[in-house]
Amino acid sequence: MDLIKYVQEKYIDKKDFPSFKAGDTITVYYEIKEGQKTRTQFFKGVVIQLRGTGATKTFTIRKMSGDVGVERVFPINMPALQKIEVNREGRVRRARIYYFRNLRGKKARIKDKSFGGK
C-alpha cells in the first residue's frame, strides 16, 4: 500500500485546481486531439459527486443539453485537463446528489451559497 502512495506522489504531477464540492456549478476546460490538431473544449455543469482520494480522485458533472441530461466523469489528474473554474457555489445537504437527475425545470435549481441559501 505504501509503494502505491510513493509512486503516486513521486511520479504523478499534481495540478493546482480550485476546491469545489457537490452542488457547485463549474466549467472544465480540457484538450481534445482530432488527428494532428488539438483544441480546447469546455463542459459546464453541476457537480453531482466527488469520489476517491489523491491521484485517483474523480468528479462527475451533469449538464442539460436541450431536454437530454449529459453526465461526464473527469479524473482530477487527467493530462488533458487545462483548468477548472468555479462559477457558482451551491448549497446542498448531500455529498452525492443523485436525486438531481430526476428533477426538471424550476425544481432543478440549486440555492446559492453566497446568499445564505434562503
Tab-separated table of N, CA and C in Angstrom:
chain	number	residue	atom	x	y	z
A	1	MET	N	0.832	-1.200	0.000
A	1	MET	CA	0.000	0.000	0.000
A	1	MET	C	0.871	1.255	0.000
A	2	ASP	N	1.970	1.253	0.765
A	2	ASP	CA	2.834	2.421	0.812
A	2	ASP	C	3.560	2.629	-0.512
A	3	LEU	N	3.833	1.543	-1.227
A	3	LEU	CA	4.505	1.647	-2.520
A	3	LEU	C	3.633	2.387	-3.533
A	4	ILE	N	2.333	2.123	-3.500
A	4	ILE	CA	1.414	2.801	-4.408
A	4	ILE	C	1.385	4.298	-4.108
A	5	LYS	N	1.305	4.654	-2.828
A	5	LYS	CA	1.306	6.073	-2.451
A	5	LYS	C	2.603	6.754	-2.850
A	6	TYR	N	3.721	6.049	-2.680
A	6	TYR	CA	5.019	6.606	-3.023
A	6	TYR	C	5.105	6.914	-4.519
A	7	VAL	N	4.676	5.964	-5.345
A	7	VAL	CA	4.724	6.158	-6.797
A	7	VAL	C	3.800	7.292	-7.217
A	8	GLN	N	2.603	7.369	-6.616
A	8	GLN	CA	1.672	8.436	-6.962
A	8	GLN	C	2.229	9.805	-6.599
A	9	GLU	N	2.840	9.919	-5.433
A	9	GLU	CA	3.375	11.208	-5.004
A	9	GLU	C	4.596	11.619	-5.822
A	10	LYS	N	5.426	10.639	-6.191
A	10	LYS	CA	6.680	10.957	-6.860
A	10	LYS	C	6.505	11.226	-8.358
A	11	TYR	N	5.686	10.423	-9.019
A	11	TYR	CA	5.662	10.467	-10.480
A	11	TYR	C	4.430	11.121	-11.093
A	12	ILE	N	3.356	11.249	-10.357
A	12	ILE	CA	2.168	11.890	-10.905
A	12	ILE	C	2.162	13.344	-10.481
A	13	ASP	N	2.243	14.235	-11.486
A	13	ASP	CA	2.281	15.666	-11.169
A	13	ASP	C	0.885	16.148	-10.813
A	14	LYS	N	0.807	16.897	-9.721
A	14	LYS	CA	-0.462	17.410	-9.247
A	14	LYS	C	-0.702	18.792	-9.847
A	15	LYS	N	-1.906	18.981	-10.369
A	15	LYS	CA	-2.284	20.287	-10.889
A	15	LYS	C	-2.995	21.048	-9.786
A	16	ASP	N	-2.906	22.359	-9.852
A	16	ASP	CA	-3.483	23.194	-8.802
A	16	ASP	C	-4.858	23.680	-9.248
A	17	PHE	N	-5.904	22.979	-8.832
A	17	PHE	CA	-7.263	23.351	-9.182
A	17	PHE	C	-7.964	23.925	-7.960
A	18	PRO	N	-8.953	24.801	-8.160
A	18	PRO	CA	-9.699	25.328	-7.006
A	18	PRO	C	-10.532	24.224	-6.355
A	19	SER	N	-10.830	24.405	-5.090
A	19	SER	CA	-11.636	23.396	-4.396
A	19	SER	C	-13.108	23.607	-4.737
A	20	PHE	N	-13.815	22.502	-4.916
A	20	PHE	CA	-15.244	22.548	-5.199
A	20	PHE	C	-15.874	21.307	-4.593
A	21	LYS	N	-17.200	21.327	-4.511
A	21	LYS	CA	-17.916	20.200	-3.914
A	21	LYS	C	-19.228	19.987	-4.643
A	22	ALA	N	-19.992	19.011	-4.216
A	22	ALA	CA	-21.268	18.710	-4.857
A	22	ALA	C	-22.201	19.906	-4.760
A	23	GLY	N	-22.892	20.192	-5.852
A	23	GLY	CA	-23.813	21.324	-5.896
A	23	GLY	C	-23.221	22.553	-6.552
A	24	ASP	N	-21.918	22.606	-6.682
A	24	ASP	CA	-21.271	23.749	-7.327
A	24	ASP	C	-21.409	23.646	-8.842
A	25	THR	N	-21.540	24.787	-9.487
A	25	THR	CA	-21.541	24.835	-10.947
A	25	THR	C	-20.139	25.197	-11.387
A	26	ILE	N	-19.517	24.328	-12.181
A	26	ILE	CA	-18.143	24.560	-12.605
A	26	ILE	C	-18.024	24.423	-14.122
A	27	THR	N	-16.968	25.017	-14.654
A	27	THR	CA	-16.621	24.868	-16.063
A	27	THR	C	-15.272	24.182	-16.131
A	28	VAL	N	-15.209	23.079	-16.865
A	28	VAL	CA	-13.971	22.320	-17.023
A	28	VAL	C	-13.480	22.512	-18.448
A	29	TYR	N	-12.250	22.994	-18.592
A	29	TYR	CA	-11.628	23.150	-19.906
A	29	TYR	C	-10.671	21.993	-20.114
A	30	TYR	N	-10.854	21.264	-21.222
A	30	TYR	CA	-10.000	20.114	-21.483
A	30	TYR	C	-9.634	20.082	-22.960
A	31	GLU	N	-8.522	19.423	-23.236
A	31	GLU	CA	-7.960	19.386	-24.574
A	31	GLU	C	-8.464	18.152	-25.317
A	32	ILE	N	-8.814	18.348	-26.599
A	32	ILE	CA	-9.264	17.245	-27.441
A	32	ILE	C	-8.326	17.149	-28.630
A	33	LYS	N	-7.862	15.928	-28.899
A	33	LYS	CA	-6.998	15.701	-30.055
A	33	LYS	C	-7.830	15.122	-31.180
A	34	GLU	N	-7.812	15.795	-32.323
A	34	GLU	CA	-8.503	15.305	-33.512
A	34	GLU	C	-7.473	15.176	-34.615
A	35	GLY	N	-6.971	13.977	-34.812
A	35	GLY	CA	-5.902	13.773	-35.792
A	35	GLY	C	-4.629	14.446	-35.313
A	36	GLN	N	-4.150	15.411	-36.070
A	36	GLN	CA	-2.932	16.147	-35.702
A	36	GLN	C	-3.244	17.393	-34.881
A	37	LYS	N	-4.485	17.852	-34.942
A	37	LYS	CA	-4.851	19.109	-34.286
A	37	LYS	C	-5.330	18.872	-32.859
A	38	THR	N	-5.095	19.861	-32.016
A	38	THR	CA	-5.661	19.836	-30.666
A	38	THR	C	-6.466	21.110	-30.468
A	39	ARG	N	-7.569	20.975	-29.753
A	39	ARG	CA	-8.383	22.147	-29.458
A	39	ARG	C	-8.904	22.029	-28.035
A	40	THR	N	-9.301	23.160	-27.485
A	40	THR	CA	-9.809	23.192	-26.122
A	40	THR	C	-11.331	23.238	-26.154
A	41	GLN	N	-11.948	22.364	-25.378
A	41	GLN	CA	-13.401	22.325	-25.269
A	41	GLN	C	-13.757	22.487	-23.802
A	42	PHE	N	-14.930	23.056	-23.538
A	42	PHE	CA	-15.337	23.197	-22.144
A	42	PHE	C	-16.635	22.456	-21.887
A	43	PHE	N	-16.831	22.082	-20.635
A	43	PHE	CA	-18.023	21.363	-20.187
A	43	PHE	C	-18.481	22.068	-18.923
A	44	LYS	N	-19.642	22.716	-18.976
A	44	LYS	CA	-20.145	23.476	-17.831
A	44	LYS	C	-21.372	22.785	-17.278
A	45	GLY	N	-21.356	22.504	-15.981
A	45	GLY	CA	-22.494	21.846	-15.361
A	45	GLY	C	-22.365	21.797	-13.850
A	46	VAL	N	-23.276	21.069	-13.235
A	46	VAL	CA	-23.334	20.952	-11.777
A	46	VAL	C	-22.580	19.705	-11.345
A	47	VAL	N	-21.774	19.840	-10.307
A	47	VAL	CA	-21.036	18.696	-9.764
A	47	VAL	C	-22.017	17.811	-9.002
A	48	ILE	N	-22.107	16.551	-9.431
A	48	ILE	CA	-23.010	15.605	-8.767
A	48	ILE	C	-22.292	14.865	-7.655
A	49	GLN	N	-21.026	14.511	-7.886
A	49	GLN	CA	-20.298	13.773	-6.862
A	49	GLN	C	-18.802	13.971	-7.009
A	50	LEU	N	-18.114	13.797	-5.896
A	50	LEU	CA	-16.657	13.676	-5.853
A	50	LEU	C	-16.374	12.298	-5.293
A	51	ARG	N	-15.448	11.587	-5.900
A	51	ARG	CA	-15.188	10.210	-5.480
A	51	ARG	C	-13.689	9.958	-5.464
A	52	GLY	N	-13.217	9.219	-4.475
A	52	GLY	CA	-11.806	8.844	-4.399
A	52	GLY	C	-10.970	9.901	-3.687
A	53	THR	N	-9.685	9.574	-3.536
A	53	THR	CA	-8.760	10.497	-2.889
A	53	THR	C	-7.451	10.531	-3.655
A	54	GLY	N	-6.727	11.604	-3.481
A	54	GLY	CA	-5.388	11.709	-4.065
A	54	GLY	C	-5.390	11.662	-5.575
A	55	ALA	N	-4.538	10.803	-6.122
A	55	ALA	CA	-4.366	10.723	-7.566
A	55	ALA	C	-5.531	10.040	-8.261
A	56	THR	N	-6.315	9.267	-7.518
A	56	THR	CA	-7.424	8.534	-8.138
A	56	THR	C	-8.755	9.267	-7.984
A	57	LYS	N	-8.716	10.524	-7.585
A	57	LYS	CA	-9.937	11.291	-7.364
A	57	LYS	C	-10.643	11.589	-8.691
A	58	THR	N	-11.952	11.412	-8.710
A	58	THR	CA	-12.754	11.733	-9.894
A	58	THR	C	-13.948	12.579	-9.469
A	59	PHE	N	-14.502	13.311	-10.419
A	59	PHE	CA	-15.707	14.069	-10.160
A	59	PHE	C	-16.639	13.945	-11.358
A	60	THR	N	-17.947	13.965	-11.085
A	60	THR	CA	-18.965	13.817	-12.116
A	60	THR	C	-19.705	15.132	-12.266
A	61	ILE	N	-19.868	15.566	-13.519
A	61	ILE	CA	-20.577	16.807	-13.817
A	61	ILE	C	-21.791	16.468	-14.670
A	62	ARG	N	-22.898	17.145	-14.396
A	62	ARG	CA	-24.123	16.947	-15.172
A	62	ARG	C	-24.564	18.281	-15.748
A	63	LYS	N	-24.911	18.261	-17.052
A	63	LYS	CA	-25.485	19.447	-17.678
A	63	LYS	C	-26.672	19.019	-18.515
A	64	MET	N	-27.541	19.953	-18.804
A	64	MET	CA	-28.691	19.694	-19.657
A	64	MET	C	-28.369	20.207	-21.049
A	65	SER	N	-28.493	19.321	-22.030
A	65	SER	CA	-28.306	19.689	-23.426
A	65	SER	C	-29.667	19.530	-24.100
A	66	GLY	N	-30.404	20.630	-24.141
A	66	GLY	CA	-31.797	20.563	-24.588
A	66	GLY	C	-32.622	19.885	-23.519
A	67	ASP	N	-33.287	18.793	-23.862
A	67	ASP	CA	-34.064	18.029	-22.883
A	67	ASP	C	-33.298	16.825	-22.362
A	68	VAL	N	-32.081	16.628	-22.844
A	68	VAL	CA	-31.310	15.435	-22.509
A	68	VAL	C	-30.248	15.803	-21.477
A	69	GLY	N	-30.174	15.028	-20.407
A	69	GLY	CA	-29.141	15.228	-19.408
A	69	GLY	C	-27.861	14.513	-19.822
A	70	VAL	N	-26.731	15.225	-19.735
A	70	VAL	CA	-25.442	14.657	-20.117
A	70	VAL	C	-24.543	14.674	-18.889
A	71	GLU	N	-23.988	13.520	-18.557
A	71	GLU	CA	-23.058	13.432	-17.428
A	71	GLU	C	-21.696	13.019	-17.934
A	72	ARG	N	-20.664	13.542	-17.291
A	72	ARG	CA	-19.308	13.196	-17.682
A	72	ARG	C	-18.466	13.056	-16.424
A	73	VAL	N	-17.643	12.021	-16.382
A	73	VAL	CA	-16.757	11.776	-15.247
A	73	VAL	C	-15.347	12.194	-15.644
A	74	PHE	N	-14.728	13.047	-14.827
A	74	PHE	CA	-13.369	13.511	-15.083
A	74	PHE	C	-12.441	13.029	-13.968
A	75	PRO	N	-11.330	12.382	-14.300
A	75	PRO	CA	-10.290	12.149	-13.287
A	75	PRO	C	-9.585	13.474	-12.994
A	76	ILE	N	-9.258	13.722	-11.738
A	76	ILE	CA	-8.688	15.015	-11.349
A	76	ILE	C	-7.282	15.212	-11.925
A	77	ASN	N	-6.573	14.106	-12.194
A	77	ASN	CA	-5.216	14.251	-12.715
A	77	ASN	C	-5.129	13.852	-14.191
A	78	MET	N	-6.226	14.011	-14.929
A	78	MET	CA	-6.235	13.720	-16.358
A	78	MET	C	-5.307	14.714	-17.070
A	79	PRO	N	-4.382	14.235	-17.897
A	79	PRO	CA	-3.426	15.144	-18.534
A	79	PRO	C	-4.088	16.179	-19.445
A	80	ALA	N	-5.251	15.856	-20.009
A	80	ALA	CA	-5.912	16.780	-20.924
A	80	ALA	C	-6.621	17.929	-20.207
A	81	LEU	N	-6.817	17.832	-18.886
A	81	LEU	CA	-7.473	18.912	-18.143
A	81	LEU	C	-6.576	20.140	-18.132
A	82	GLN	N	-7.131	21.276	-18.530
A	82	GLN	CA	-6.346	22.500	-18.538
A	82	GLN	C	-6.651	23.371	-17.329
A	83	LYS	N	-7.942	23.667	-17.138
A	83	LYS	CA	-8.291	24.453	-15.953
A	83	LYS	C	-9.729	24.185	-15.552
A	84	ILE	N	-10.036	24.519	-14.315
A	84	ILE	CA	-11.379	24.389	-13.764
A	84	ILE	C	-11.756	25.733	-13.165
A	85	GLU	N	-12.937	26.227	-13.551
A	85	GLU	CA	-13.452	27.477	-12.986
A	85	GLU	C	-14.699	27.160	-12.164
A	86	VAL	N	-14.771	27.717	-10.973
A	86	VAL	CA	-15.977	27.575	-10.161
A	86	VAL	C	-16.857	28.779	-10.463
A	87	ASN	N	-18.013	28.547	-11.113
A	87	ASN	CA	-18.905	29.634	-11.489
A	87	ASN	C	-19.846	30.027	-10.356
A	88	ARG	N	-20.464	29.035	-9.702
A	88	ARG	CA	-21.386	29.279	-8.591
A	88	ARG	C	-21.173	28.222	-7.526
A	89	GLU	N	-21.263	28.650	-6.288
A	89	GLU	CA	-21.204	27.691	-5.192
A	89	GLU	C	-22.625	27.402	-4.747
A	90	GLY	N	-23.008	26.145	-4.816
A	90	GLY	CA	-24.366	25.763	-4.439
A	90	GLY	C	-24.420	25.240	-3.026
A	91	ARG	N	-25.625	25.299	-2.458
A	91	ARG	CA	-25.831	24.790	-1.101
A	91	ARG	C	-26.721	23.564	-1.178
A	92	VAL	N	-26.136	22.391	-0.950
A	92	VAL	CA	-26.885	21.134	-0.931
A	92	VAL	C	-26.562	20.408	0.366
A	93	ARG	N	-27.415	19.459	0.720
A	93	ARG	CA	-27.260	18.776	2.006
A	93	ARG	C	-26.714	17.373	1.860
A	94	ARG	N	-26.315	17.004	0.675
A	94	ARG	CA	-25.778	15.674	0.419
A	94	ARG	C	-24.412	15.793	-0.238
A	95	ALA	N	-23.604	14.755	-0.084
A	95	ALA	CA	-22.301	14.724	-0.732
A	95	ALA	C	-22.407	14.236	-2.170
A	96	ARG	N	-23.434	13.408	-2.435
A	96	ARG	CA	-23.660	12.908	-3.792
A	96	ARG	C	-25.126	13.143	-4.129
A	97	ILE	N	-25.368	14.047	-5.044
A	97	ILE	CA	-26.742	14.479	-5.296
A	97	ILE	C	-27.336	13.743	-6.503
A	98	TYR	N	-27.494	12.428	-6.355
A	98	TYR	CA	-28.078	11.621	-7.419
A	98	TYR	C	-29.544	11.977	-7.668
A	99	TYR	N	-30.240	12.494	-6.652
A	99	TYR	CA	-31.633	12.880	-6.818
A	99	TYR	C	-31.793	13.997	-7.842
A	100	PHE	N	-30.720	14.698	-8.113
A	100	PHE	CA	-30.731	15.813	-9.062
A	100	PHE	C	-31.076	15.347	-10.477
A	101	ARG	N	-30.806	14.070	-10.765
A	101	ARG	CA	-31.091	13.518	-12.091
A	101	ARG	C	-32.583	13.492	-12.397
A	102	ASN	N	-33.418	13.348	-11.387
A	102	ASN	CA	-34.853	13.220	-11.593
A	102	ASN	C	-35.592	14.551	-11.574
A	103	LEU	N	-34.899	15.648	-11.263
A	103	LEU	CA	-35.559	16.942	-11.157
A	103	LEU	C	-35.587	17.651	-12.507
A	104	ARG	N	-36.675	18.365	-12.775
A	104	ARG	CA	-36.837	19.091	-14.032
A	104	ARG	C	-37.286	20.522	-13.744
A	105	GLY	N	-36.962	21.430	-14.636
A	105	GLY	CA	-37.463	22.797	-14.559
A	105	GLY	C	-36.989	23.551	-13.331
A	106	LYS	N	-37.936	24.237	-12.663
A	106	LYS	CA	-37.578	25.066	-11.519
A	106	LYS	C	-37.127	24.243	-10.315
A	107	LYS	N	-37.566	22.996	-10.237
A	107	LYS	CA	-37.157	22.139	-9.116
A	107	LYS	C	-35.676	21.798	-9.192
A	108	ALA	N	-35.115	21.901	-10.378
A	108	ALA	CA	-33.713	21.535	-10.569
A	108	ALA	C	-32.765	22.670	-10.232
A	109	ARG	N	-33.288	23.754	-9.682
A	109	ARG	CA	-32.409	24.856	-9.295
A	109	ARG	C	-31.769	24.558	-7.951
A	110	ILE	N	-30.506	24.945	-7.816
A	110	ILE	CA	-29.791	24.772	-6.558
A	110	ILE	C	-29.566	26.142	-5.957
A	111	LYS	N	-29.822	26.244	-4.661
A	111	LYS	CA	-29.679	27.525	-3.980
A	111	LYS	C	-28.222	27.954	-3.931
A	112	ASP	N	-28.019	29.271	-4.037
A	112	ASP	CA	-26.671	29.823	-3.973
A	112	ASP	C	-26.180	29.853	-2.537
A	113	LYS	N	-24.914	29.552	-2.362
A	113	LYS	CA	-24.314	29.601	-1.033
A	113	LYS	C	-24.062	31.038	-0.600
A	114	SER	N	-23.813	31.924	-1.578
A	114	SER	CA	-23.428	33.296	-1.260
A	114	SER	C	-24.545	34.088	-0.577
A	115	PHE	N	-25.809	33.698	-0.791
A	115	PHE	CA	-26.904	34.423	-0.181
A	115	PHE	C	-27.445	33.723	1.054
A	116	GLY	N	-26.676	32.847	1.620
A	116	GLY	CA	-27.096	32.144	2.819
A	116	GLY	C	-28.032	30.984	2.540
A	117	GLY	N	-28.335	30.747	1.292
A	117	GLY	CA	-29.150	29.610	0.917
A	117	GLY	C	-30.621	29.730	1.270
A	118	LYS	N	-31.111	30.970	1.453
A	118	LYS	CA	-32.509	31.143	1.839
A	118	LYS	C	-33.384	31.319	0.630
